[in-house]
Tab-separated table of C-alpha atoms in Angstrom:
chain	number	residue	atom	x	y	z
A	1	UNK	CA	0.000	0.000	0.000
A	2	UNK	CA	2.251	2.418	1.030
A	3	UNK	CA	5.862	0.379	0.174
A	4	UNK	CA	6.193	2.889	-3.026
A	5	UNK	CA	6.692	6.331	-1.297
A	6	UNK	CA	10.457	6.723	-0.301
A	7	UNK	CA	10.254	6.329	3.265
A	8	UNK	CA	12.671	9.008	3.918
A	9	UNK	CA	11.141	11.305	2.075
A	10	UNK	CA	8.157	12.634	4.767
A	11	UNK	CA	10.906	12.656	7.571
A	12	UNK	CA	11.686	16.472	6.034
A	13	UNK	CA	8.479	17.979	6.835
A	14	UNK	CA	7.381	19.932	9.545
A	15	UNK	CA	4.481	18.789	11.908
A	16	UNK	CA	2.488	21.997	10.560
A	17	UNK	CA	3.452	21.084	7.024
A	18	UNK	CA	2.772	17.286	7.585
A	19	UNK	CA	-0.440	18.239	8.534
A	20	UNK	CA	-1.201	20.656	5.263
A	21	UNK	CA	-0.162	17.468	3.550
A	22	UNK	CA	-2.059	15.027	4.513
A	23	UNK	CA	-5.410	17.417	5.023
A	24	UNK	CA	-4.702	18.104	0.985
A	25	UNK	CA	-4.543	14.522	0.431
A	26	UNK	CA	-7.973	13.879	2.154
A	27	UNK	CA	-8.995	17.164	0.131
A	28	UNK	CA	-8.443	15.603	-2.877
A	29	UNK	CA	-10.066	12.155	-2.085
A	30	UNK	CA	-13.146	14.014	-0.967
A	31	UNK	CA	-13.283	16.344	-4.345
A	32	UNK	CA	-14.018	12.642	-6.227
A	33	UNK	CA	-15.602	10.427	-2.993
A	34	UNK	CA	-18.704	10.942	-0.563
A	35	UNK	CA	-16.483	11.472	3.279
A	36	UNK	CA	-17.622	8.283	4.623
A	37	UNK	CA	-15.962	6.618	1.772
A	38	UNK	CA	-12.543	7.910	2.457
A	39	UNK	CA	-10.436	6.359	4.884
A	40	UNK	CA	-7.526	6.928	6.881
A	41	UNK	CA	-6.114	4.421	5.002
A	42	UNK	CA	-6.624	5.832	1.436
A	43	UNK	CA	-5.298	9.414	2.906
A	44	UNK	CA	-1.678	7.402	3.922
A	45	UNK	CA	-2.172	5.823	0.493
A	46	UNK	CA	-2.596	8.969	-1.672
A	47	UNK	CA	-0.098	11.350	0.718
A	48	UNK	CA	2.496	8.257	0.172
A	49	UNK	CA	3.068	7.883	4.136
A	50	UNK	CA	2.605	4.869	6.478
A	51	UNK	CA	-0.372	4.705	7.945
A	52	UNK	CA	0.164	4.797	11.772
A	53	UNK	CA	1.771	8.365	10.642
A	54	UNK	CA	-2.004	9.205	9.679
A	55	UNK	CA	-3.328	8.000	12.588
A	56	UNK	CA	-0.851	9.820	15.142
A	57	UNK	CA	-2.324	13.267	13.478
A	58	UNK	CA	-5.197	12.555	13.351
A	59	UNK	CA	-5.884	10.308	16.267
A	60	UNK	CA	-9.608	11.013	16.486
A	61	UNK	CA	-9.697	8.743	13.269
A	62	UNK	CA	-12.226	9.748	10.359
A	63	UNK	CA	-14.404	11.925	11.865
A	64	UNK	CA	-11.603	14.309	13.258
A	65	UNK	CA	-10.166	14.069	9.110
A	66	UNK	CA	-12.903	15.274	8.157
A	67	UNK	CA	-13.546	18.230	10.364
A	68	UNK	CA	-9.882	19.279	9.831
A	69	UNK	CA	-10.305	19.025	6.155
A	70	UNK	CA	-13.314	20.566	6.298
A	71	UNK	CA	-11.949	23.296	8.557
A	72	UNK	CA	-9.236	24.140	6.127
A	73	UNK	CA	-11.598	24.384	3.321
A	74	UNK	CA	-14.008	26.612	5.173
A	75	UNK	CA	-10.736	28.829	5.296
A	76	UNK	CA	-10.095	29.116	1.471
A	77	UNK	CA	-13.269	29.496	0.925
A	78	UNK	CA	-13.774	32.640	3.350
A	79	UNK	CA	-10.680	33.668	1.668
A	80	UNK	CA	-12.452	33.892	-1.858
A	81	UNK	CA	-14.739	36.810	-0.327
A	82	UNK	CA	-11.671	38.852	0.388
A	83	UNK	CA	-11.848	41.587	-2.173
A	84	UNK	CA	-10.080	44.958	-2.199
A	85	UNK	CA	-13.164	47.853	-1.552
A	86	UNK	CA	-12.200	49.578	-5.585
A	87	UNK	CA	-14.366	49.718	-8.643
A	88	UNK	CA	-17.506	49.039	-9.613
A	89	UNK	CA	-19.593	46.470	-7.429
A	90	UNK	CA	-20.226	44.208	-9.998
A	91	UNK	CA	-16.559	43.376	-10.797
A	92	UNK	CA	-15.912	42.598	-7.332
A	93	UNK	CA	-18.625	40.157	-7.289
A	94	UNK	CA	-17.666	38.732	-10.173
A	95	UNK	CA	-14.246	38.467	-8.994
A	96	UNK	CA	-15.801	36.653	-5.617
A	97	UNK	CA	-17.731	34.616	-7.388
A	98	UNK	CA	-14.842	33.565	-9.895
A	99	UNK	CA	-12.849	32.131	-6.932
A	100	UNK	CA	-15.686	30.713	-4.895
A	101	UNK	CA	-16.860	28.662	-8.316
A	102	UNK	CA	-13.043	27.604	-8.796
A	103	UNK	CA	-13.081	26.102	-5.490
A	104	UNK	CA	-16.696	24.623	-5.750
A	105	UNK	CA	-14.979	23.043	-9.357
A	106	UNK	CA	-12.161	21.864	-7.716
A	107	UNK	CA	-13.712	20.367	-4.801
A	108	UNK	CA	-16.442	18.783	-6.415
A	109	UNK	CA	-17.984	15.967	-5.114
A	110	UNK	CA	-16.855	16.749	-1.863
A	111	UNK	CA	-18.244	20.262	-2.299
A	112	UNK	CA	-21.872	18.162	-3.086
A	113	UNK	CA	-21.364	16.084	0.022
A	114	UNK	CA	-20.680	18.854	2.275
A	115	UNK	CA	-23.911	20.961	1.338
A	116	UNK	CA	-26.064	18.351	0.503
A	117	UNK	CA	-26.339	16.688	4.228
A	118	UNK	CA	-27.059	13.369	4.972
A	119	UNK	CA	-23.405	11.943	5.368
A	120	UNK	CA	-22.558	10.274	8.313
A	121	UNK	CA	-19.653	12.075	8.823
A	122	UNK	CA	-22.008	15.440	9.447
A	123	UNK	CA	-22.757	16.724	12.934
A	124	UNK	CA	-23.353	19.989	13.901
A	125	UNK	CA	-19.943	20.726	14.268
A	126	UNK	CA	-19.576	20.229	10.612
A	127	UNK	CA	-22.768	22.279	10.154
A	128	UNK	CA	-21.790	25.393	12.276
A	129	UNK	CA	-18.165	25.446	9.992
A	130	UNK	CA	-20.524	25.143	6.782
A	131	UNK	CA	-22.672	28.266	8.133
A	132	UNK	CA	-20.016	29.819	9.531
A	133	UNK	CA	-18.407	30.681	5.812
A	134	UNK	CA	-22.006	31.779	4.401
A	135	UNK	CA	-22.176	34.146	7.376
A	136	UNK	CA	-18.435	35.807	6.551
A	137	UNK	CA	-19.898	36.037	3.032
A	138	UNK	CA	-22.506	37.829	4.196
A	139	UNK	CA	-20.439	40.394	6.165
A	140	UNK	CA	-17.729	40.436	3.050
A	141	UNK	CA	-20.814	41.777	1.133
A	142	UNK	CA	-22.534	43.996	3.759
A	143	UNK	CA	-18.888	45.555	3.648
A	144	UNK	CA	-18.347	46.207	0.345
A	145	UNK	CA	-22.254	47.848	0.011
A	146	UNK	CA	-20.939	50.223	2.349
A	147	UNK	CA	-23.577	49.223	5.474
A	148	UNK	CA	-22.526	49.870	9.043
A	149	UNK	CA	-25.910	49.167	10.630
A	150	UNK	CA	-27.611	46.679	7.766
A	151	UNK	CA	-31.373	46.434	8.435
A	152	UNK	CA	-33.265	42.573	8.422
A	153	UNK	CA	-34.534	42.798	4.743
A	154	UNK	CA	-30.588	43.991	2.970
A	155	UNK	CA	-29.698	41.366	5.368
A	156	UNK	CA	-31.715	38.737	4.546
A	157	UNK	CA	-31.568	39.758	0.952
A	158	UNK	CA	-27.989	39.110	1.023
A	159	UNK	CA	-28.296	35.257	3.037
A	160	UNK	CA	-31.059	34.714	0.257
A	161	UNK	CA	-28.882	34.917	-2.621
A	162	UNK	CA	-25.932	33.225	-0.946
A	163	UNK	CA	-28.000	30.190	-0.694
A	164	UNK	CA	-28.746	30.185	-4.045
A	165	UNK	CA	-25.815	30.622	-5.308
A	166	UNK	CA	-25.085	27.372	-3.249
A	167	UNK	CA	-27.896	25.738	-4.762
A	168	UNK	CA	-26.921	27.139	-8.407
A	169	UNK	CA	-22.811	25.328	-7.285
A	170	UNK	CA	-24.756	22.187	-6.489
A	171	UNK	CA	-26.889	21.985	-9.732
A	172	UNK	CA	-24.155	23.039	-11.884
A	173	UNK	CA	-21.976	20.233	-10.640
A	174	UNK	CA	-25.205	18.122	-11.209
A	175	UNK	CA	-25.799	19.106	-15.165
A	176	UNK	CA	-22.089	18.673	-15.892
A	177	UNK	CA	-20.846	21.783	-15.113
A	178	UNK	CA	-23.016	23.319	-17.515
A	179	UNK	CA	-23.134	26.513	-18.077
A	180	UNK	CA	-19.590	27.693	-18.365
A	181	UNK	CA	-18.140	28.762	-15.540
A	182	UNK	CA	-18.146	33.174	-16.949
A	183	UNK	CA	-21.698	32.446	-17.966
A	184	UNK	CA	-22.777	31.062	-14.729
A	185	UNK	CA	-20.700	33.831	-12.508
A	186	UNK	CA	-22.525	36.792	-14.459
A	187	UNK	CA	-25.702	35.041	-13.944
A	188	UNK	CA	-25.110	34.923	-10.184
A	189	UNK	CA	-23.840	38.662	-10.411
A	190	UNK	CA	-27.204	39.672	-12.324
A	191	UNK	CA	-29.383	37.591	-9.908
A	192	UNK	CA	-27.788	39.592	-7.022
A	193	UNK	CA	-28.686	42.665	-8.641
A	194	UNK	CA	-32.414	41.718	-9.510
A	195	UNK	CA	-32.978	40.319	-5.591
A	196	UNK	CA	-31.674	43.462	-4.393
A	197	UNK	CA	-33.968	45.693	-6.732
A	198	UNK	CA	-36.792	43.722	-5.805
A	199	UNK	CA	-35.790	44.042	-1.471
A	200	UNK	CA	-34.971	48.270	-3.083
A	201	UNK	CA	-39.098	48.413	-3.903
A	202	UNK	CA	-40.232	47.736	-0.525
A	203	UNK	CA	-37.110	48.900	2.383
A	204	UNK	CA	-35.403	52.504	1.973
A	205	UNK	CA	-32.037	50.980	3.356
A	206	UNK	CA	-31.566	48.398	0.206
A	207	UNK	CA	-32.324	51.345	-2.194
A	208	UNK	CA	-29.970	53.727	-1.195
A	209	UNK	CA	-27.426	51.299	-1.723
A	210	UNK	CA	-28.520	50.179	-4.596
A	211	UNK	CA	-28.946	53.625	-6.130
A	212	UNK	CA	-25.324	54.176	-4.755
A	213	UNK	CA	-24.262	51.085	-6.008
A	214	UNK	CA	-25.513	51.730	-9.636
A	215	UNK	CA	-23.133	55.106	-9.846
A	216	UNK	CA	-20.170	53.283	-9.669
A	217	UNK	CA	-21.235	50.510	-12.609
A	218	UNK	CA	-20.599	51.344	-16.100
A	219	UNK	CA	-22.784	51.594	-18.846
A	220	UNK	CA	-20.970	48.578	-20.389
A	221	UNK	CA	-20.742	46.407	-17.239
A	222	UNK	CA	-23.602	43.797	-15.378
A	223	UNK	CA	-25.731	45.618	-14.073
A	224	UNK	CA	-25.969	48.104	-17.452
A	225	UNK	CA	-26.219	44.782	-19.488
A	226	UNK	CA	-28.864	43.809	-17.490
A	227	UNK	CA	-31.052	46.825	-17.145
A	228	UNK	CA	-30.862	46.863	-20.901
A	229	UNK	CA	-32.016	43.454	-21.489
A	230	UNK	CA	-34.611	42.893	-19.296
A	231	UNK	CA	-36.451	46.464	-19.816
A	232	UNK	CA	-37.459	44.993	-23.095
A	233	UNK	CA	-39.448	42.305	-21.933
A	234	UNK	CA	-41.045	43.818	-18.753
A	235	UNK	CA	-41.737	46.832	-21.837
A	236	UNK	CA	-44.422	44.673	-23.016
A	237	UNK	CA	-46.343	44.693	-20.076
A	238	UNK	CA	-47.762	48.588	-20.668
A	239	UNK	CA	-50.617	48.065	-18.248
A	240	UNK	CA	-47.767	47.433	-15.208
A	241	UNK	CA	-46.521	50.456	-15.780
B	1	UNK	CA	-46.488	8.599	32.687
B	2	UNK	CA	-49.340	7.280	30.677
B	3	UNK	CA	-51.549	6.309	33.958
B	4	UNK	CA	-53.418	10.080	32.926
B	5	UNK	CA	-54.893	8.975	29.597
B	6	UNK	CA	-58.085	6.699	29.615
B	7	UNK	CA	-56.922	3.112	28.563
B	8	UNK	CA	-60.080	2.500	26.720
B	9	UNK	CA	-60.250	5.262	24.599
B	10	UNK	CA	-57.575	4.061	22.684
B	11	UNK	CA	-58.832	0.803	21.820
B	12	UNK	CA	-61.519	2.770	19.299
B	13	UNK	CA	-58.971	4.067	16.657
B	14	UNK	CA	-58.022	1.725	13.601
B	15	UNK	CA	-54.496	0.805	12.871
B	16	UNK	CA	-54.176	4.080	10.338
B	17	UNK	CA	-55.761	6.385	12.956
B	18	UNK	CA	-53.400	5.417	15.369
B	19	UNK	CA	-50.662	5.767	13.401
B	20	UNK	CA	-51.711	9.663	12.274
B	21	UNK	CA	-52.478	9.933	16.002
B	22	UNK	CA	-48.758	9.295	16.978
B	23	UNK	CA	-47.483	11.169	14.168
B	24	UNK	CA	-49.390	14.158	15.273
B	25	UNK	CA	-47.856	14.202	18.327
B	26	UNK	CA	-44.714	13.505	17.280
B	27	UNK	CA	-44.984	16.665	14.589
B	28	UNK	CA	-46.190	18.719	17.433
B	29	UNK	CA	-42.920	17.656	19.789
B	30	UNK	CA	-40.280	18.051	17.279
B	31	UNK	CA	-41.845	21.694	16.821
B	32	UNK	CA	-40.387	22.926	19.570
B	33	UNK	CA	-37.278	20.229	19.921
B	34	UNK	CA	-34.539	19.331	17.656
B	35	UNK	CA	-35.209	15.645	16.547
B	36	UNK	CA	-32.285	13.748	18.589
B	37	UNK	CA	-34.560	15.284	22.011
B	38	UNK	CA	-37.886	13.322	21.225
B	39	UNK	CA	-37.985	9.793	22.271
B	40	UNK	CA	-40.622	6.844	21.809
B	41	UNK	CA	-41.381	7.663	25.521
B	42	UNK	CA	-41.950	12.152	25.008
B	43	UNK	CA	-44.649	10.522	22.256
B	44	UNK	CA	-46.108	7.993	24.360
B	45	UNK	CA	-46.995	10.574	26.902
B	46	UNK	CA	-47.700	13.255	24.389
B	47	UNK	CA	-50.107	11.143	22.723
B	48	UNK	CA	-51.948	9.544	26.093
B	49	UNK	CA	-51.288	5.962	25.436
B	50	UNK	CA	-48.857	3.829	26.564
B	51	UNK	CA	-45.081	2.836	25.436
B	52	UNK	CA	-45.534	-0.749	24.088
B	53	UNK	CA	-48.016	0.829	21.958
B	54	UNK	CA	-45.707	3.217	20.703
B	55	UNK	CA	-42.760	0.439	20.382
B	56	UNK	CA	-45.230	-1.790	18.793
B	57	UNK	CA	-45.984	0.919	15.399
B	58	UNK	CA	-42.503	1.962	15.396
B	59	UNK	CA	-40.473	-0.890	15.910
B	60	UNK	CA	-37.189	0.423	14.870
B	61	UNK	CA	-37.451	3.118	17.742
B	62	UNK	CA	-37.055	7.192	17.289
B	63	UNK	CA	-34.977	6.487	13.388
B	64	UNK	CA	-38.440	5.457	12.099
B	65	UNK	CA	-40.219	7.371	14.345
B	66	UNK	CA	-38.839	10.417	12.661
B	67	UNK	CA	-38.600	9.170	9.383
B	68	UNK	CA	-42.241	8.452	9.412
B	69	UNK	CA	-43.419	12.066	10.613
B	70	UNK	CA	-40.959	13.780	8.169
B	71	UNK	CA	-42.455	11.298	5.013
B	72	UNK	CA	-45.736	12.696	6.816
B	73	UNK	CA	-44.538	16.485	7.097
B	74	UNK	CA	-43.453	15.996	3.242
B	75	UNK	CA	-47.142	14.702	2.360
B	76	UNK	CA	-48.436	17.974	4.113
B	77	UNK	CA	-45.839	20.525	2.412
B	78	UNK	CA	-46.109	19.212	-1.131
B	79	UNK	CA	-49.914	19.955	-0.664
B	80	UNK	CA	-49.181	23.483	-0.179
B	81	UNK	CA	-48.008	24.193	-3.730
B	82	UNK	CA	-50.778	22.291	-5.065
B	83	UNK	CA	-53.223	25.372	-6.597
B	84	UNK	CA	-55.687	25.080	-9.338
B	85	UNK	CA	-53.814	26.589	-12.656
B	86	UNK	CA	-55.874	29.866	-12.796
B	87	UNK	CA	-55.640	33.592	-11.887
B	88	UNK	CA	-52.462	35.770	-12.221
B	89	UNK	CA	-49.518	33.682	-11.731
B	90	UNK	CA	-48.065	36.217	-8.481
B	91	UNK	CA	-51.390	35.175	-6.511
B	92	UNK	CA	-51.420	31.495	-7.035
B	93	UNK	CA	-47.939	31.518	-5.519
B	94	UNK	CA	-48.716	34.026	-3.182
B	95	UNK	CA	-51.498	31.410	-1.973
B	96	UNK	CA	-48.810	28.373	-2.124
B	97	UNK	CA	-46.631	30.391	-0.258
B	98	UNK	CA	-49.561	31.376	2.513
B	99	UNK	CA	-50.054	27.522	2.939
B	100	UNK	CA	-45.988	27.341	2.885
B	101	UNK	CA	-45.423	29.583	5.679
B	102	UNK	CA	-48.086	28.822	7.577
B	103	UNK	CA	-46.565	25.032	8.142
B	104	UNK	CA	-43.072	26.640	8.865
B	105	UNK	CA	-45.063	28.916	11.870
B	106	UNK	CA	-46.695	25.829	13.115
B	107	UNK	CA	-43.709	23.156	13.159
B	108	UNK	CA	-40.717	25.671	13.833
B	109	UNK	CA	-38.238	24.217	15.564
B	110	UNK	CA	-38.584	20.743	13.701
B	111	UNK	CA	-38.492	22.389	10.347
B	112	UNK	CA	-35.849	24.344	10.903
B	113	UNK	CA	-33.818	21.333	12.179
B	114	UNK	CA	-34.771	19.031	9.491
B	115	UNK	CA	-33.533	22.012	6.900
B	116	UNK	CA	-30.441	22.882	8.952
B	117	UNK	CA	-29.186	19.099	9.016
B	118	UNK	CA	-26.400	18.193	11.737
B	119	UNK	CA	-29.163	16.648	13.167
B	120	UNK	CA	-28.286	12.681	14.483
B	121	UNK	CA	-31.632	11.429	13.030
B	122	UNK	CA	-30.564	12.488	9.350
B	123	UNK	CA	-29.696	10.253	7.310
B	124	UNK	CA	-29.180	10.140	3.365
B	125	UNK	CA	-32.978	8.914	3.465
B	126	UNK	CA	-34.107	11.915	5.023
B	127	UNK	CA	-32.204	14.140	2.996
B	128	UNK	CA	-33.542	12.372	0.174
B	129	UNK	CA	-37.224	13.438	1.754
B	130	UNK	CA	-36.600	17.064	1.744
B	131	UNK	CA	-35.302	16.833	-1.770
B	132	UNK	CA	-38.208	14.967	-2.580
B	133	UNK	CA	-40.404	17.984	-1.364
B	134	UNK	CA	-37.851	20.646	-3.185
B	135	UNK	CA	-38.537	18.903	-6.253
B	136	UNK	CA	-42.147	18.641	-6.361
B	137	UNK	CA	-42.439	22.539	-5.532
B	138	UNK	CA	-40.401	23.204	-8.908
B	139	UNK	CA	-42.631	20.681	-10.691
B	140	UNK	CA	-45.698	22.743	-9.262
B	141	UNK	CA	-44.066	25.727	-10.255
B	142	UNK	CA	-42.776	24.735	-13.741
B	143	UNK	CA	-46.447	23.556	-14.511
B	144	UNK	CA	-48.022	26.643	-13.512
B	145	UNK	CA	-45.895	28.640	-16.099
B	146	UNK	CA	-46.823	26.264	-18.919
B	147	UNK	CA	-43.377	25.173	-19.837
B	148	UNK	CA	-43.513	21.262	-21.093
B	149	UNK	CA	-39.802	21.429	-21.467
B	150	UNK	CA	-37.849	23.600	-18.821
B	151	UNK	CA	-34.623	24.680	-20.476
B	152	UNK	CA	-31.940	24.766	-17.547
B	153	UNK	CA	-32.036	28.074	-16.897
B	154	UNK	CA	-35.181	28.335	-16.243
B	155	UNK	CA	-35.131	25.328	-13.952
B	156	UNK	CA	-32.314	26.238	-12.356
B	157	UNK	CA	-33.712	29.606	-11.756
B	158	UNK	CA	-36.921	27.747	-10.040
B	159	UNK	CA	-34.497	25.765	-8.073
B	160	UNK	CA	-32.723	28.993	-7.118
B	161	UNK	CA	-36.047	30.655	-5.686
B	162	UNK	CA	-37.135	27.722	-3.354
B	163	UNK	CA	-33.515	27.619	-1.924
B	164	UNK	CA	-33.879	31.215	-1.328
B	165	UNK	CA	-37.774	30.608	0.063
B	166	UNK	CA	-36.529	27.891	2.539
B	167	UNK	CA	-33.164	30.238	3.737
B	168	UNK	CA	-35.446	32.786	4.144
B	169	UNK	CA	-38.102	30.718	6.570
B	170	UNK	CA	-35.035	30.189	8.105
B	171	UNK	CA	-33.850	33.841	8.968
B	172	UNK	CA	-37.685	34.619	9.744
B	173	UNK	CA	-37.684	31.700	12.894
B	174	UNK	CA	-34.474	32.757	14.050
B	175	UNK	CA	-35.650	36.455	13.916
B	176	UNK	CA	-38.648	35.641	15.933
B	177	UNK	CA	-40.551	35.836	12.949
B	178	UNK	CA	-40.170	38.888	11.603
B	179	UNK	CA	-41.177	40.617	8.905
B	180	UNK	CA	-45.268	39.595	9.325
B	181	UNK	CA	-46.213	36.635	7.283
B	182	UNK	CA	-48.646	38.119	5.144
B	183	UNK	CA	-45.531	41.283	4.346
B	184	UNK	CA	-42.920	38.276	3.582
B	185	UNK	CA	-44.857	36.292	1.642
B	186	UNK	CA	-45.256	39.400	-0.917
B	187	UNK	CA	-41.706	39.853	-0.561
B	188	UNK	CA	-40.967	35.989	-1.564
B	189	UNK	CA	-43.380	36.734	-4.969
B	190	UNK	CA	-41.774	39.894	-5.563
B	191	UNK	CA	-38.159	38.007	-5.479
B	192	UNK	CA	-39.416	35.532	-7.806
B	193	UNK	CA	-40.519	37.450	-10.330
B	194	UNK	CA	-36.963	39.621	-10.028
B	195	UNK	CA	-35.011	36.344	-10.320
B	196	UNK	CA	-37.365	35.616	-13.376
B	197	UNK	CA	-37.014	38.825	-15.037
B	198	UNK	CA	-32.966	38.935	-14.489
B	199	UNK	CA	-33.047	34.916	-16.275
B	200	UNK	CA	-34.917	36.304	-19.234
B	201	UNK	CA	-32.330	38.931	-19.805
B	202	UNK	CA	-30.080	36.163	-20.966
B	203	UNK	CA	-32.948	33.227	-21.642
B	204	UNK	CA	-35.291	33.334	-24.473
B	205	UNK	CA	-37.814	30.631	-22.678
B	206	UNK	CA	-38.038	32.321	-19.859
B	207	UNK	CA	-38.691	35.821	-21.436
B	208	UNK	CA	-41.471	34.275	-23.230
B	209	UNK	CA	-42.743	32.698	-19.809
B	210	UNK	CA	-42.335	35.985	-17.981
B	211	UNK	CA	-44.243	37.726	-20.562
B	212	UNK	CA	-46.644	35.302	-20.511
B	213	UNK	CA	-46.882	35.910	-16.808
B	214	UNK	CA	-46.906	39.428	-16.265
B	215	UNK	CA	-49.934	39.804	-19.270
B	216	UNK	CA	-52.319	37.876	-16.759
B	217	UNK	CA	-51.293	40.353	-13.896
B	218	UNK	CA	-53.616	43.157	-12.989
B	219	UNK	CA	-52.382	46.551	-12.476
B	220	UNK	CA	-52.746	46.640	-9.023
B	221	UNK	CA	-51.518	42.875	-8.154
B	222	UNK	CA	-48.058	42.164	-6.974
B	223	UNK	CA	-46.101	42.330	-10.154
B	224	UNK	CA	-47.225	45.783	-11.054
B	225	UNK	CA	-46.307	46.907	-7.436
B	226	UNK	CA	-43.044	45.676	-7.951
B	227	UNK	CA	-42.498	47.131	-11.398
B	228	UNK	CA	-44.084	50.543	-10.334
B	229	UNK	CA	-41.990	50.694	-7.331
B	230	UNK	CA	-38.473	49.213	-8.414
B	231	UNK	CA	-38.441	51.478	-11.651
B	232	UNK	CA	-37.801	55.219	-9.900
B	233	UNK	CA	-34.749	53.222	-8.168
B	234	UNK	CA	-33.229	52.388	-11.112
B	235	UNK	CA	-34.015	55.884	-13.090
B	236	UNK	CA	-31.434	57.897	-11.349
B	237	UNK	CA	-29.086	55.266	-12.703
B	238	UNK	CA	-29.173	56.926	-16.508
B	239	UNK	CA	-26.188	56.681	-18.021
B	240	UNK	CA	-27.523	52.649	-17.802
B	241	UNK	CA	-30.144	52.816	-19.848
């Protein structure tokens, strides 16, 4: 099983860097298997490393694994909110939403797993890590709208469109990955702009920041784009207006 | 425990009555406890009857206990999207919806656990309930707007929505159920028509179905609101247009 890694090889590592290695091992096993199909075993296997080595960092067996692995992932993906506070709003969603669907791409079926519930391996430990990273979303966003004191409908305007961009990650990886990955991030982008028009009709908060929010876009970016498009069709609807 | 509750009134029920009788009170105890807190016993007592009974229709103890009242919570919610297919599209789903959120309000605690999974009594069964339930709401939805063939943007736009629906039930328990039902619900319409609208910027189906839609809305219903109210908000934004 393990005979083929040079045994000398993991005697160079540090315990912090051990660690990084074997939690990217059991990253990558998860990205392609549900958690409760990935053993300590198969982490020793893929990291090359004996494994009583796995077991001594892990001693809490697969469970703890998991929660590690699933610890450093909540990490990068916190980290793919991180956007500097310049340019239109739009790009820095975009941007956002660029490395969040990397990760969801990368990660896969272990991405599925994660959201999807149901797996042994879930507690809710593993649930308060999972809603800890859609809460620092949240905040990410509340920041870059410029809200000190956000009100309950931005707020739950904002939650609202997190989880469907969630469920959006989940049926993407579903249908193949279908549509491309731009297509699907300028989708999201227009969504959030439509959800928070439709909060902007009913609570004076949401549309002074998206009135503010709309200065900064240009005429050629997503939120122009999709003003342009959609007028067209609600056009047709006279009587509405 | 069970020495309250007159032994011979139970005798009278049939094997089916019995069984919605425990159910019942099972429903009614995981609405204000998470799942893993309600045993055979809590049920026994809650129901007046004693614990062989309650052994004897759920042999494999609180696992099928609580997979039998969520297949039976499942029945009740997929009823609420059932509507008869006429009248302006915004106030058969604003009637869904009423029937929606009135069986959040009434089994609270239990349907937020059930949602927020972590829970010990999940399983992939159980998840595969609630799917079950997410799935037949799209169908519901997707037959109401006439489409024999939902592209998948459309569907996935659907999808989106009822995520968005069910984080928002969420945020409403937790915020001691705030905004008013009747002032959410119109709020959950308005967002699906904006998610709608920003799909057929990019969709030809769904511009077709949205125009479909919005020429059976009156004037004063909820999609002329929305449109009446959301416009001034974007008309400072000029250089978009």
């Amino acid at each position: 099983m393990t005979s083929q890694a040079p045994p000398p090889a993991y005697r160079r590592l540090s315990v912090e860097e051990r660690r990084s290695q074997l939690l990217e091992a059991a990253l990558a096993l998860f990205a392609h298997r549900a958690p409760e199909e990935v053993s300590l075993d198969d982490v020793a296997e893929a990291a090359g490393v004996s494994r009583p080595l796995v077991y001594r960092y892990f001693p809490g067996g697969k469970q703890q694994l998991y929660e590690a692995a699933l610890r450093s992932a909540a990490e990068e993906l916190e980290q793919c909110f991180a956007e500097p506070p310049q340019g239109p709003l739009s790009r820095r969603l975009g941007r956002a939403l660029d490395r969040y669907l990397a990760f969801v791409d990368q990660h896969d079926t272990g991405f599925s797993a994660l959201l999807q519930g149901g797996s042994v391996v879930e507690t809710s430990r593993t649930t308060a890590i999972v809603d800890g990273v859609r809460r620092a979303a949240a905040e990410h966003i509340l920041d870059h709208l410029e809200v000190r004191e956000p009100g309950p409908r931005l707020r739950m305007t904002v939650r609202m469109w997190i989880t469907a961009v969630e469920a959006a990650s989940l049926i993407w990886l579903d249908e193949e990955k279908n549509p491309p990955l731009d297509e699907l991030r300028d989708w999201l982008v227009e969504q959030f702009v439509a959800c928070l028009a439709a909060t902007a009709g009913r609570d004076a908060q949401t549309a002074d920041v998206l009135r503010a929010a709309l200065a900064t876009e240009p005429a050629d970016g997503a939120a122009g784009e999709l003003v342009r498009r959609v007028l067209p069709v609600l056009g047709d609807a006279t009587h509405l207006l």
